[in-house]
Every structure is written in C-alpha cells, then in structure tokens.
mmCIF file of C-alpha atoms in Angstrom:
data_model
loop_
_atom_site.group_PDB
_atom_site.id
_atom_site.type_symbol
_atom_site.label_atom_id
_atom_site.label_comp_id
_atom_site.label_asym_id
_atom_site.label_seq_id
_atom_site.Cartn_x
_atom_site.Cartn_y
_atom_site.Cartn_z
ATOM 1 C CA PRO A 21 9.398 -59.516 -56.161
ATOM 2 C CA PRO A 22 11.473 -60.706 -59.142
ATOM 3 C CA ALA A 23 14.344 -63.150 -58.875
ATOM 4 C CA SER A 24 17.677 -61.700 -57.837
ATOM 5 C CA PRO A 25 19.727 -60.389 -60.855
ATOM 6 C CA ALA A 26 22.566 -62.455 -59.565
ATOM 7 C CA PHE A 27 20.378 -65.685 -59.901
ATOM 8 C CA THR A 28 22.226 -68.121 -62.118
ATOM 9 C CA GLY A 29 22.112 -71.845 -62.933
ATOM 10 C CA ARG A 30 19.488 -74.369 -61.628
ATOM 11 C CA LYS A 31 18.286 -74.789 -65.197
ATOM 12 C CA ASP A 32 17.614 -78.439 -64.383
ATOM 13 C CA ILE A 33 15.024 -77.535 -61.671
ATOM 14 C CA LEU A 34 13.441 -74.789 -63.754
ATOM 15 C CA PHE A 35 13.082 -77.298 -66.646
ATOM 16 C CA LYS A 36 11.300 -79.799 -64.330
ATOM 17 C CA LEU A 37 9.019 -77.169 -63.018
ATOM 18 C CA GLU A 38 8.170 -76.017 -66.664
ATOM 19 C CA GLU A 39 7.690 -79.578 -67.746
ATOM 20 C CA TYR A 40 5.428 -80.487 -64.837
ATOM 21 C CA PHE A 41 3.220 -77.500 -65.049
ATOM 22 C CA THR A 42 2.786 -77.548 -68.787
ATOM 23 C CA SER A 43 2.190 -81.238 -69.147
ATOM 24 C CA ALA A 44 -0.849 -81.821 -71.380
ATOM 25 C CA ALA A 45 -1.678 -84.983 -69.347
ATOM 26 C CA LEU A 46 -2.318 -82.889 -66.318
ATOM 27 C CA SER A 47 -4.050 -79.943 -68.044
ATOM 28 C CA THR A 48 -7.366 -80.197 -66.263
ATOM 29 C CA ARG A 49 -5.953 -81.042 -62.813
ATOM 30 C CA GLN A 50 -4.661 -78.794 -60.065
ATOM 31 C CA ARG A 51 -0.909 -79.289 -59.729
ATOM 32 C CA VAL A 52 1.378 -78.850 -56.738
ATOM 33 C CA PHE A 53 5.135 -78.800 -56.636
ATOM 34 C CA VAL A 54 7.094 -78.604 -53.330
ATOM 35 C CA LEU A 55 10.599 -76.998 -53.267
ATOM 36 C CA TYR A 56 12.328 -78.086 -50.135
ATOM 37 C CA GLY A 57 15.761 -77.943 -48.641
ATOM 38 C CA LEU A 58 18.080 -76.277 -46.226
ATOM 39 C CA GLY A 59 17.768 -72.493 -45.643
ATOM 40 C CA GLY A 60 19.690 -70.552 -48.157
ATOM 41 C CA ALA A 61 19.734 -73.311 -50.754
ATOM 42 C CA GLY A 62 17.883 -70.998 -53.304
ATOM 43 C CA LYS A 63 14.343 -72.228 -53.096
ATOM 44 C CA THR A 64 12.758 -68.867 -53.117
ATOM 45 C CA GLN A 65 14.920 -67.592 -55.971
ATOM 46 C CA ILE A 66 13.993 -70.735 -58.030
ATOM 47 C CA ALA A 67 10.260 -70.146 -57.442
ATOM 48 C CA ARG A 68 10.630 -66.428 -58.316
ATOM 49 C CA LYS A 69 12.521 -67.226 -61.502
ATOM 50 C CA PHE A 70 9.996 -69.758 -62.578
ATOM 51 C CA ILE A 71 7.117 -67.375 -62.065
ATOM 52 C CA GLU A 72 8.966 -64.531 -63.791
ATOM 53 C CA GLN A 73 9.575 -66.729 -66.881
ATOM 54 C CA ASN A 74 6.026 -67.955 -66.966
ATOM 55 C CA GLN A 75 3.822 -65.047 -65.914
ATOM 56 C CA SER A 76 2.887 -64.087 -69.525
ATOM 57 C CA GLY A 77 1.752 -67.575 -70.530
ATOM 58 C CA PRO A 78 -1.908 -68.685 -70.860
ATOM 59 C CA GLU A 79 -1.786 -70.688 -67.681
ATOM 60 C CA SER A 80 -2.845 -69.247 -64.445
ATOM 61 C CA PHE A 81 -0.530 -69.780 -61.427
ATOM 62 C CA ARG A 82 -1.277 -69.345 -57.799
ATOM 63 C CA TYR A 83 1.619 -69.752 -55.446
ATOM 64 C CA TYR A 84 1.858 -70.001 -51.750
ATOM 65 C CA ALA A 85 5.098 -69.779 -49.683
ATOM 66 C CA PHE A 86 5.513 -70.955 -46.212
ATOM 67 C CA SER A 87 8.193 -72.075 -43.869
ATOM 68 C CA ILE A 88 8.127 -74.724 -41.251
ATOM 69 C CA GLU A 89 10.912 -74.362 -38.696
ATOM 70 C CA SER A 90 10.385 -78.044 -37.508
ATOM 71 C CA TYR A 91 7.945 -80.796 -38.244
ATOM 72 C CA ASP A 92 7.329 -83.834 -35.975
ATOM 73 C CA TYR A 93 6.296 -86.950 -37.775
#
C-alpha cells in the first residue's frame, strides 16, 4: 500500500535511503538498509514513501518487512 497521505517530514531519512541505494560505488552489490525503532515511530511509512518515490526508476527494489517482538543477544 502507498504511504499515508498524512505522512510528512522525515526528509533526512528519505535522503539517506536515496543516497545509499543510488550510490554508484555500490551499483553491482546487493544493498540492505535496516529501519528500526519503537513501534509507532514511522518506520513503515518511511519505507512506503521511499518505495513510492522510487518505483519508476531503473533500479529494481525488493523489500522485506518483518517484526521481532524481542531479541535475545
């Protein structure tokens, strides 16, 4: 689904994602970016907005979403 119409801000994170995934130095390598934080912080909306903004580009994006309730080190 697309990002919420109420989504606003977070341009700094969206810029970092754009820069990371379009870097020429990494063009032949698979890239992974992890968004993490507390529930309700906007991780899903950031990911949706990024995909929405970049879905028509020449690059191919695969994305996976998952949640870990707790993680023991």
